[in-house]
Amino acid sequence: MANNGIGSSKQDNSSLITQTNLECKNLYEYLKNQPQNVLDRLYIHPAICLAVYRELPELARQYVIRILFVEQPVPQAVVASWGSQASSKEHNYVTKVLTDLNVWIEDSLPGGLIGWMLSPTFKKNLKAALLGGGKPWSMSSALDADKNARDVGFLDSYSSERWECVLHYMVGSQQQEGISADAVRILLHAGLMKRDEEDGSPVITRQGFQFLLLDRHAQVWHFLLQYLDTVQQRGLDLVECLTFLFQLSFSTLGKDYSTEGLSPGLLIFLQHLREFGLVYQRKRKAGRFYPTRLALNITNSQNKNAPILEEDSPKGYIVVETNYRVYAYTDSNLQVALIALFTELMYRFPNLVVGVITRDSIRQALRGGITADQIIGYLKQHAHERMLTADTKQPLPPTVVDQIKLWELERNRLTYNEGVLYSQFLSQADFNVLKEYAQSNGVLIWCNKEKRTLVINKNAHDDVKKFWKKYSKGS
């Protein structure tokens, strides 16, 4: 007889090694999880309807346009016939997307047929966005000429400086001034940083390193989604903040907008956007602000032709030699700080940094949650063009790549599983029966034939108990 549940090898969850990746949601993935009343309030604004429409899949946009001016439900079979049979899988997907976003709803036709029709609020305000009409934005009030007007070059420089304050803080560089405790809380909430177990200081996580590898547009969008998760805790209205963010997405670079008519909550939200570099405001009480390039088309992931900042364009600047030396041809403090995450810096010149990859430097990065594949991927992504001409398939020395992976394997020699110990079997036959059942179901963690001992996966404990009771009664 097995001693079920006695001697359970239960481990504390904090000791388990968890490998989680950064989840970057697009607009659809974010909105589909919002309550129905939030979507209804959002669709009151034409700008949001237009932003949602342009983020829909191409087939979904076609469906919306074809029924936009139809005043009665269109049979679902008719909508399905607008595409070929080969695209039936895509049709099912876009049907789900439009339903999840409450863009269209089911309605009955005479005779009992079920049809699709656009949600009245979405339909009305999408028409206003495409054809004109609707209420003007509160921030579009007429303004006098600004004697301290800022040009596009200044706004680009300002937004880059403000955003890099956040990135510098994440990599632990010395340039950490300018970031508020509020921004640090968002980084911790997003899992991009965590408190160090020894001194409690924020350190970058595995997801944080993945975040640094994203392009600037994706970084800002992901950061803002994490911020929006906390707006209600700040006493702000989520719908109001989202609406303002969508309106900024359609603003004009270099044009100033009025703060007149903004609610107290939006004025607080504006100051947070100012801190992150999405808007420029000369001083808090100024009656105007300038959206920066970071705020333009922020919800538009399909806009591949949007202008980007010069520092966002990928440029190869890293050379890795077989002796583990790393040469980074850069004068960017942020790029130097990133290199320092997994190398030991030796020399720094005006446009060149020299470091070396060592076992200690890699282990330090691994302890911070950065993986070997992420380090190798970063070196490949920013490899100098001279390294790419030699062998495009493998721009890094194979010895360096293999050694980084081996250093990671040193830390991953043990794996942890929660299990339940089964022992004290009365016969070898009973032990063999239960062992074969556990093996066939893939829930056997460990066994010792001589001592008639098994360790079963904790999640399968109830199923194994049921099987054993049934077997005991039969025998």
Coordinates of N, CA and C in Angstrom, one line a residue, residues 2 4 9 12 89 159 209 230 245 247 249 261 312-313 324 328 342 384 412 416 436 447:
A2 N 0.5 2.2 -0.8 CA 1.3 3.4 -0.9 C 0.9 4.4 0.2
N4 N 0.3 7.7 0.7 CA 0.0 8.9 -0.1 C 0.1 10.2 0.7
S9 N 7.3 16.3 -1.0 CA 8.5 17.1 -1.4 C 8.1 18.5 -1.8
D12 N 8.8 25.7 -1.6 CA 8.2 27.0 -1.6 C 8.3 27.6 -3.0
K89 N -10.6 30.6 -42.1 CA -9.9 30.7 -40.9 C -9.7 32.2 -40.5
S159 N 12.3 64.9 -26.0 CA 11.7 63.6 -25.7 C 12.7 62.5 -25.6
F209 N 15.4 43.5 -19.5 CA 16.4 43.5 -20.6 C 15.7 43.3 -22.0
T230 N -2.3 51.5 -13.5 CA -2.3 52.0 -12.1 C -3.0 53.4 -12.0
L245 N -4.9 60.2 -24.5 CA -3.8 59.6 -25.2 C -4.1 59.3 -26.7
Q247 N -6.2 61.1 -28.5 CA -6.2 62.4 -29.2 C -4.8 62.9 -29.5
S249 N -2.4 61.0 -30.1 CA -1.9 60.2 -31.2 C -2.1 60.8 -32.5
G261 N -9.8 73.8 -20.3 CA -10.9 72.9 -20.4 C -10.5 71.5 -19.9
D312 N 17.0 55.7 -32.9 CA 16.2 54.5 -32.9 C 16.6 53.5 -34.0
S313 N 17.2 54.0 -35.1 CA 17.5 53.2 -36.2 C 18.7 52.3 -35.8
Y324 N 37.4 37.1 -26.2 CA 36.4 37.7 -25.4 C 36.4 39.2 -25.2
A328 N 33.1 48.5 -28.4 CA 31.9 49.2 -28.8 C 32.2 50.6 -29.3
F342 N 26.9 43.0 -18.9 CA 27.4 41.6 -19.0 C 28.9 41.6 -19.4
H384 N 28.9 45.0 -35.5 CA 29.5 45.9 -36.5 C 29.4 45.3 -37.9
N412 N 22.1 26.2 -14.1 CA 20.9 25.5 -14.4 C 21.1 24.0 -14.3
Y416 N 13.7 22.3 -10.2 CA 12.9 22.1 -9.0 C 11.5 21.7 -9.5
E436 N 4.4 2.1 -13.5 CA 4.1 2.1 -15.0 C 3.0 3.1 -15.3
C447 N 12.2 7.7 -9.1 CA 11.8 6.4 -8.4 C 13.0 5.7 -8.0

